[in-house]
Amino acid sequence: MPVEVIITRPAHQANSLLTALQAQGIAARSIPLLTIEPLTFKLPETPTDSWIFISPNAVDYLASHLSTSLRKLIGDKAIFAIGESTARCLHKHQVSKVVYPQTANSESLLAMPQLQSVKNQRIMLVCGVGGRDT
């Protein structure tokens, strides 16, 4: 019985996987179940102590809507990513000192020692709307 792989990622993220599978002779098609659309946002006027990025999409969106570089906006603040792919995306935008947990999920990120004492700190959370509450 033939097998077909269905890729449900957003269209702009499915193409590379689709092409790679098809190049290996694997039947595959894309049926996006999620659409990522831009929203308006306002950066805080007061300085933040650290930044948390929840996805590569969040990184790319913020970077593409800045009048300056992402690296310059963040400066020398502590930078956290939900996982390795988000950290790689930050590196692509010249943000180098990124900390992320081994397991890419909110629980692992929040369990990191650097995030255990955040009282009176201002943390900028860069994420989309929806998703998990944690």
C-alpha positions as a Python dict, from the first residue, in 0.01 Angstrom:
ca = {
    (1, 'M'): (0, 0, 0),
    (2, 'P'): (154, 335, -103),
    (3, 'V'): (221, 592, 165),
    (4, 'E'): (185, 967, 122),
    (5, 'V'): (321, 1220, 367),
    (6, 'I'): (97, 1516, 440),
    (7, 'I'): (278, 1827, 557),
    (8, 'T'): (53, 2046, 770),
    (9, 'R'): (298, 2328, 846),
    (10, 'P'): (221, 2681, 726),
    (11, 'A'): (281, 2710, 350),
    (12, 'H'): (599, 2920, 380),
    (13, 'Q'): (753, 2656, 608),
    (14, 'A'): (644, 2346, 419),
    (15, 'N'): (823, 2392, 87),
    (16, 'S'): (1173, 2285, 190),
    (17, 'L'): (1045, 1968, 359),
    (18, 'L'): (815, 1893, 67),
    (19, 'T'): (1100, 1931, -183),
    (20, 'A'): (1337, 1717, 26),
    (21, 'L'): (1083, 1435, 60),
    (22, 'Q'): (996, 1440, -308),
    (23, 'A'): (1367, 1438, -399),
    (24, 'Q'): (1392, 1110, -204),
    (25, 'G'): (1104, 963, -404),
    (26, 'I'): (857, 997, -119),
    (27, 'A'): (507, 1099, -216),
    (28, 'A'): (425, 1416, -25),
    (29, 'R'): (195, 1712, -43),
    (30, 'S'): (129, 2022, 158),
    (31, 'I'): (-203, 2090, 327),
    (32, 'P'): (-137, 2387, 558),
    (33, 'L'): (-353, 2373, 871),
    (34, 'L'): (-219, 2698, 1011),
    (35, 'T'): (-178, 3044, 862),
    (36, 'I'): (60, 3289, 1018),
    (37, 'E'): (-51, 3648, 970),
    (38, 'P'): (119, 3965, 1091),
    (39, 'L'): (-32, 4175, 1367),
    (40, 'T'): (54, 4527, 1469),
    (41, 'F'): (265, 4567, 1779),
    (42, 'K'): (426, 4836, 1987),
    (43, 'L'): (764, 4800, 2151),
    (44, 'P'): (785, 4905, 2515),
    (45, 'E'): (914, 5254, 2584),
    (46, 'T'): (1091, 5149, 2902),
    (47, 'P'): (1402, 4931, 2881),
    (48, 'T'): (1370, 4557, 2929),
    (49, 'D'): (1604, 4333, 3126),
    (50, 'S'): (1573, 4034, 2895),
    (51, 'W'): (1394, 3899, 2588),
    (52, 'I'): (1221, 3566, 2530),
    (53, 'F'): (1151, 3450, 2174),
    (54, 'I'): (894, 3174, 2128),
    (55, 'S'): (943, 3085, 1761),
    (56, 'P'): (1146, 3152, 1448),
    (57, 'N'): (836, 3320, 1305),
    (58, 'A'): (831, 3564, 1597),
    (59, 'V'): (1200, 3644, 1543),
    (60, 'D'): (1162, 3698, 1169),
    (61, 'Y'): (848, 3907, 1205),
    (62, 'L'): (996, 4140, 1466),
    (63, 'A'): (1322, 4174, 1271),
    (64, 'S'): (1139, 4257, 949),
    (65, 'H'): (936, 4536, 1112),
    (66, 'L'): (1216, 4724, 1285),
    (67, 'S'): (1376, 5044, 1166),
    (68, 'T'): (1704, 4917, 1313),
    (69, 'S'): (1867, 4575, 1343),
    (70, 'L'): (1735, 4322, 1590),
    (71, 'R'): (2082, 4298, 1744),
    (72, 'K'): (2089, 4674, 1803),
    (73, 'L'): (1739, 4676, 1954),
    (74, 'I'): (1826, 4401, 2202),
    (75, 'G'): (2172, 4530, 2286),
    (76, 'D'): (2343, 4343, 2569),
    (77, 'K'): (2026, 4211, 2732),
    (78, 'A'): (1976, 3845, 2821),
    (79, 'I'): (1821, 3656, 2529),
    (80, 'F'): (1622, 3334, 2566),
    (81, 'A'): (1480, 3115, 2291),
    (82, 'I'): (1222, 2839, 2325),
    (83, 'G'): (1453, 2599, 2142),
    (84, 'E'): (1743, 2547, 1906),
    (85, 'S'): (1565, 2645, 1583),
    (86, 'T'): (1458, 2977, 1735),
    (87, 'A'): (1816, 3032, 1855),
    (88, 'R'): (1946, 2960, 1503),
    (89, 'C'): (1701, 3215, 1366),
    (90, 'L'): (1827, 3474, 1616),
    (91, 'H'): (2185, 3396, 1510),
    (92, 'K'): (2078, 3459, 1150),
    (93, 'H'): (1987, 3812, 1266),
    (94, 'Q'): (2331, 3856, 1433),
    (95, 'V'): (2199, 3797, 1786),
    (96, 'S'): (2466, 3566, 1925),
    (97, 'K'): (2435, 3521, 2302),
    (98, 'V'): (2117, 3315, 2306),
    (99, 'V'): (2030, 3070, 2584),
    (100, 'Y'): (1779, 2791, 2526),
    (101, 'P'): (1677, 2466, 2695),
    (102, 'Q'): (1766, 2121, 2561),
    (103, 'T'): (1398, 2034, 2532),
    (104, 'A'): (1211, 2290, 2323),
    (105, 'N'): (903, 2366, 2530),
    (106, 'S'): (778, 2631, 2769),
    (107, 'E'): (823, 2418, 3079),
    (108, 'S'): (1190, 2357, 3004),
    (109, 'L'): (1249, 2722, 2924),
    (110, 'L'): (1083, 2840, 3246),
    (111, 'A'): (1280, 2582, 3449),
    (112, 'M'): (1614, 2729, 3341),
    (113, 'P'): (1820, 2862, 3635),
    (114, 'Q'): (1844, 3209, 3476),
    (115, 'L'): (1464, 3244, 3491),
    (116, 'Q'): (1415, 3137, 3852),
    (117, 'S'): (1451, 3484, 4004),
    (118, 'V'): (1283, 3743, 3783),
    (119, 'K'): (1103, 3953, 4042),
    (120, 'N'): (1102, 4323, 3942),
    (121, 'Q'): (1249, 4245, 3599),
    (122, 'R'): (1095, 4357, 3273),
    (123, 'I'): (1094, 4071, 3024),
    (124, 'M'): (985, 4117, 2664),
    (125, 'L'): (800, 3811, 2536),
    (126, 'V'): (805, 3792, 2155),
    (127, 'C'): (539, 3545, 2043),
    (128, 'G'): (229, 3501, 1834),
    (129, 'V'): (-130, 3505, 1941),
    (130, 'G'): (-271, 3172, 2046),
    (131, 'G'): (-75, 2858, 2117),
    (132, 'R'): (-18, 2720, 2462),
    (133, 'D'): (-93, 2919, 2777),
    (134, 'T'): (236, 2818, 2943),
}
